[in-house]
């Protein structure tokens, strides 16, 4: 196993484990200045005129994962540094973090974080497709879990802490975690809750486009706020199908791995683009096709350490954070041959509009 961390509760966090296996952990490195940088340099490097200060919203960050509390493999390796993670994000221009709810318990935790960091952290509420067997196992019955999910979403929406319903969807790449029939059943049942709650959606789709779009299309007239298909790794035709139906596309390090991925990113309409890290996973690796566009990128002056050698204020090697969302934006700008500002401002406007965060201008 290549990843340096796993969640301590294997059943509850199984999808997280599989994502960790799929995207092995490597350190994120700084890059030197180069004349082949994208059209717009980060604010600290811009030479002429007033410096543009990028602003970001990380639409997908899993801050409820135990690694942000210093817990790896069930062992406490260092004190919780969650507050430092949030502070680093702000220092990097990422002033809003949307924390993903992957099941009922994690959705509750995400909402508590939104209460703790008002105006900075917001939550999503839902059950990941790979966790959908939790419904079948729930006592006294699956409907009770659905009812609890609905109540939590309604309460968190009314308190302005939750901005989306999800992470819900289909994942046919990992049917070993949850059979197809159960995924389909609870995708539809959660969508029915989403219609009632009236929040935009935070969606997951892997190797399931036909069923995914079919089920969404049956309810599109009842989902006027649409939402985002996050961590997109599908084809150009799948992306075009989704955006033609009004859905937005979330891009992170896992969306930048191959040349085919980059072709998709280049083709996403700017008015349908959102940015994310999906931390602690989906860091950008040197082997990723997108990494060739990182020349000229200037990383923050943070120290990187192994978890066993944690010091206050340092980033952990192999643990992605929201402060790295600018790296995603830089590659997107390079792939598209446009300025960083154009990418950042488009993603900012799109995200504020869909999730009703204000600050579109």
XYZ file of C-alpha atoms in Angstrom:
361
model
C 0.000 0.000 0.000
C 1.484 3.306 -1.099
C -0.518 5.722 1.030
C 0.888 6.946 4.326
C -2.416 7.361 6.094
C -5.710 5.597 6.517
C -8.816 6.351 8.512
C -9.219 4.585 11.812
C -12.786 3.354 11.302
C -12.499 0.970 8.376
C -16.177 0.305 7.764
C -17.275 3.910 7.967
C -14.400 5.230 5.884
C -13.950 2.441 3.362
C -14.399 4.744 0.322
C -11.633 6.919 1.722
C -9.342 3.920 1.932
C -9.930 2.982 -1.654
C -9.309 6.528 -2.789
C -6.065 6.466 -0.862
C -5.072 3.293 -2.673
C -6.046 4.750 -6.039
C -4.125 7.979 -5.536
C -0.853 7.128 -3.750
C 0.630 9.784 -1.552
C 3.677 11.776 -2.580
C 5.144 15.052 -1.382
C 4.170 18.249 -3.130
C 7.238 20.205 -4.202
C 7.934 23.831 -4.984
C 8.861 24.828 -8.525
C 11.317 27.450 -9.700
C 10.453 30.472 -11.803
C 10.533 29.958 -15.564
C 9.841 31.983 -18.689
C 7.367 29.292 -19.802
C 4.849 30.096 -17.063
C 1.144 30.571 -17.855
C -0.074 33.967 -18.963
C -0.678 35.331 -15.461
C 1.777 34.799 -12.626
C 0.718 34.532 -8.992
C 0.469 37.822 -7.172
C 3.835 37.451 -5.435
C 5.584 37.046 -8.819
C 3.781 39.544 -11.030
C 6.127 42.240 -12.296
C 4.039 44.973 -13.922
C 1.004 46.869 -12.652
C -0.994 46.104 -9.523
C -0.567 42.501 -8.456
C -3.628 40.299 -8.816
C -4.380 38.529 -5.560
C -6.018 35.182 -6.367
C -9.103 34.169 -4.447
C -10.272 30.593 -4.224
C -13.074 28.431 -2.921
C -12.156 24.793 -2.319
C -15.434 23.069 -3.146
C -14.270 19.670 -1.854
C -12.082 19.222 1.219
C -12.480 16.308 3.640
C -11.541 18.035 6.886
C -13.396 15.443 8.959
C -10.776 12.859 8.001
C -8.750 11.849 11.075
C -5.423 12.822 9.477
C -6.273 16.491 10.048
C -6.500 15.608 13.734
C -3.123 13.870 13.658
C -4.546 10.334 13.578
C -2.992 7.895 11.066
C -3.592 4.145 10.915
C -5.442 4.530 14.205
C -2.315 5.976 15.848
C -1.999 9.551 17.078
C 1.126 10.849 15.303
C 0.838 14.523 16.174
C -1.596 16.995 17.739
C -4.594 18.128 15.749
C -3.560 20.907 13.392
C -6.955 21.552 11.823
C -6.885 25.234 12.729
C -3.478 25.591 11.078
C -4.838 23.891 7.941
C -7.637 26.446 7.768
C -5.237 29.327 8.435
C -2.900 28.157 5.660
C -5.810 28.029 3.259
C -6.702 31.617 4.080
C -3.080 32.709 3.707
C -3.101 31.146 0.226
C -6.214 33.075 -0.780
C -8.669 30.239 -0.162
C -11.135 31.932 2.147
C -14.003 29.468 1.785
C -13.788 25.712 2.310
C -16.700 23.369 1.593
C -16.289 20.254 3.713
C -17.654 17.070 2.180
C -20.180 14.899 3.980
C -19.563 11.276 2.962
C -22.067 9.570 5.265
C -24.473 10.525 8.034
C -21.844 10.721 10.785
C -19.331 12.589 8.620
C -22.068 14.992 7.495
C -22.785 15.807 11.126
C -19.090 16.417 11.730
C -18.830 18.612 8.636
C -21.752 20.706 9.816
C -20.176 21.094 13.264
C -17.040 22.419 11.582
C -19.191 24.920 9.707
C -20.571 26.047 13.053
C -17.043 26.348 14.468
C -15.708 28.337 11.488
C -18.663 30.523 10.437
C -18.274 32.199 7.083
C -15.169 30.158 6.270
C -16.324 26.538 6.359
C -19.566 25.254 4.895
C -20.724 21.653 4.671
C -22.360 19.208 2.323
C -24.664 16.470 3.594
C -25.126 13.072 1.980
C -23.953 9.467 1.714
C -21.226 8.526 -0.758
C -22.235 5.746 -3.201
C -19.537 3.443 -1.826
C -21.038 3.858 1.646
C -24.613 3.165 0.562
C -24.693 -0.234 2.260
C -24.856 1.712 5.514
C -28.525 2.245 4.710
C -29.165 -1.500 4.546
C -27.294 -2.101 7.795
C -28.899 0.772 9.686
C -31.070 -0.040 12.689
C -33.990 -0.065 13.027
C -34.321 0.273 9.218
C -32.964 2.167 6.180
C -35.835 4.631 6.230
C -34.768 5.852 9.658
C -31.335 6.750 8.275
C -32.933 8.537 5.314
C -35.160 10.458 7.730
C -32.148 11.487 9.835
C -30.336 12.613 6.709
C -33.321 14.712 5.630
C -33.667 16.314 9.066
C -29.956 17.142 9.253
C -29.976 18.667 5.772
C -33.040 20.795 6.434
C -31.691 22.055 9.766
C -28.234 22.809 8.362
C -29.712 24.534 5.324
C -31.854 26.754 7.523
C -28.855 27.636 9.707
C -26.827 28.488 6.546
C -24.145 25.946 7.434
C -24.877 23.477 4.625
C -24.692 24.638 1.002
C -25.122 21.383 -0.946
C -26.616 17.903 -0.742
C -24.018 15.214 -1.307
C -21.654 13.549 -1.827
C -24.076 11.304 -3.668
C -23.937 9.481 -6.989
C -22.685 6.257 -8.547
C -19.300 4.527 -8.559
C -19.050 1.448 -10.773
C -15.266 1.372 -10.432
C -15.650 0.168 -6.839
C -18.540 -2.260 -6.869
C -16.573 -4.394 -4.412
C -17.487 -1.770 -1.811
C -21.162 -1.488 -2.650
C -23.165 -3.457 -5.231
C -24.674 -1.650 -8.185
C -28.297 -2.277 -7.199
C -27.806 -0.743 -3.751
C -25.981 2.272 -5.200
C -28.815 2.844 -7.656
C -31.505 2.498 -5.005
C -30.007 4.975 -2.593
C -28.874 7.434 -5.237
C -32.500 7.752 -6.236
C -33.768 7.902 -2.661
C -31.230 10.567 -1.725
C -32.132 12.566 -4.823
C -35.730 12.532 -3.643
C -34.542 14.063 -0.364
C -32.484 16.613 -2.300
C -35.576 17.679 -4.228
C -37.396 18.209 -0.939
C -34.499 20.033 0.733
C -33.893 22.312 -2.250
C -30.102 22.482 -2.101
C -27.747 22.214 -5.093
C -26.039 18.858 -5.460
C -22.472 17.700 -4.812
C -22.152 14.676 -7.082
C -19.849 11.700 -7.653
C -19.703 9.685 -10.882
C -17.221 6.968 -11.818
C -17.692 4.695 -14.860
C -21.465 5.122 -14.521
C -22.333 7.997 -16.825
C -25.321 6.423 -18.572
C -27.162 5.479 -15.366
C -25.979 8.644 -13.627
C -27.417 10.969 -16.279
C -30.571 8.903 -16.719
C -31.447 9.160 -13.042
C -30.593 12.860 -12.846
C -32.566 13.654 -15.998
C -35.701 12.155 -14.473
C -35.565 14.863 -11.797
C -33.881 17.780 -13.551
C -37.041 19.865 -13.590
C -37.156 19.498 -9.794
C -33.476 20.404 -9.353
C -33.295 23.948 -10.726
C -30.167 24.793 -8.710
C -28.271 21.909 -10.316
C -24.825 21.525 -8.700
C -21.374 20.124 -9.432
C -19.967 16.774 -10.511
C -16.818 16.929 -8.431
C -13.380 15.374 -8.993
C -14.268 14.845 -12.644
C -12.264 12.211 -14.506
C -14.693 11.333 -17.288
C -14.474 11.833 -21.037
C -14.990 14.979 -23.085
C -18.338 13.706 -24.370
C -19.495 12.935 -20.824
C -18.426 16.388 -19.659
C -20.223 18.033 -22.581
C -23.364 16.034 -21.848
C -23.325 17.188 -18.234
C -22.690 20.873 -18.925
C -25.369 20.884 -21.630
C -27.794 19.872 -18.881
C -26.640 22.681 -16.612
C -24.221 20.818 -14.336
C -20.863 22.232 -13.231
C -17.539 20.376 -13.298
C -15.121 20.183 -10.351
C -11.405 19.884 -11.135
C -8.668 18.697 -8.765
C -5.353 16.857 -9.017
C -7.071 13.641 -10.052
C -8.562 15.523 -13.016
C -5.054 16.367 -14.248
C -3.359 12.959 -14.357
C -3.424 12.054 -18.065
C -3.336 13.799 -21.417
C -6.967 12.773 -21.918
C -7.800 14.454 -18.601
C -6.103 17.641 -19.798
C -8.102 17.594 -23.030
C -11.261 17.540 -20.917
C -10.077 20.392 -18.682
C -9.233 22.456 -21.742
C -12.766 21.948 -23.082
C -14.743 22.755 -19.902
C -16.640 26.018 -20.444
C -15.257 28.571 -18.002
C -18.760 29.345 -16.812
C -19.090 25.698 -15.677
C -15.735 25.335 -13.892
C -15.108 24.873 -10.168
C -11.839 24.176 -8.316
C -11.086 21.781 -5.476
C -8.402 19.760 -3.754
C -10.395 16.761 -2.437
C -7.780 16.720 0.311
C -6.307 14.769 1.942
C -6.266 12.938 -1.406
C -5.761 13.951 -5.044
C -2.503 15.830 -4.614
C -0.741 16.757 -7.844
C 2.091 14.314 -8.546
C 5.205 14.902 -10.617
C 4.101 12.010 -12.842
C 0.792 13.687 -13.694
C 0.445 15.068 -17.199
C -0.608 18.409 -15.736
C 2.624 18.841 -13.791
C 4.458 20.073 -16.896
C 2.447 23.277 -16.594
C 3.796 24.005 -13.121
C 6.945 25.788 -14.262
C 6.739 29.272 -12.818
C 4.426 28.247 -10.014
C 5.561 29.648 -6.653
C 4.463 27.679 -3.618
C 3.948 29.241 -0.211
C 6.926 29.319 2.122
C 5.757 26.311 4.122
C 7.907 23.532 5.432
C 6.982 19.962 4.519
C 7.660 17.184 7.035
C 6.806 13.545 7.535
C 3.960 12.942 9.956
C 6.375 11.349 12.437
C 8.409 14.579 12.495
C 5.514 17.009 12.733
C 6.271 20.515 13.886
C 3.781 23.300 14.371
C 3.027 25.184 11.173
C 4.372 22.506 8.809
C 2.503 20.634 6.107
C 2.465 16.858 6.160
C 3.972 15.072 3.177
C 1.282 13.126 1.356
C -1.611 15.011 2.994
C -3.255 17.391 0.562
C -4.728 20.655 1.880
C -6.842 23.549 0.684
C -3.787 25.810 0.517
C -2.828 23.775 -2.584
C -5.932 24.706 -4.589
C -3.944 27.451 -6.309
C -1.755 24.753 -7.809
C -4.830 23.287 -9.502
C -5.805 26.718 -10.808
C -2.289 27.313 -12.152
C -2.354 24.086 -14.172
C -5.861 24.800 -15.483
C -4.651 28.210 -16.672
C -1.610 26.650 -18.337
C -3.620 23.920 -20.037
C -6.065 26.464 -21.421
C -3.418 29.064 -22.295
C -5.149 31.817 -20.340
C -4.348 33.931 -17.315
C -4.582 32.718 -13.760
C -6.934 35.583 -12.933
C -9.402 34.497 -15.605
C -9.530 30.975 -14.186
C -9.770 32.071 -10.553
C -12.469 34.658 -11.108
C -14.592 32.345 -13.250
C -14.437 29.568 -10.647
C -15.164 32.063 -7.858
C -18.238 33.451 -9.619
C -19.563 30.017 -10.512
C -19.156 28.654 -6.992
C -20.630 31.676 -5.250
C -23.612 31.623 -7.584
C -24.426 27.908 -7.369
C -23.934 27.577 -3.614
C -25.360 31.036 -2.831
C -22.255 32.188 -1.000
C -22.466 35.828 -2.046
C -19.440 37.683 -3.364
C -20.010 36.898 -7.056
C -18.369 40.175 -8.023
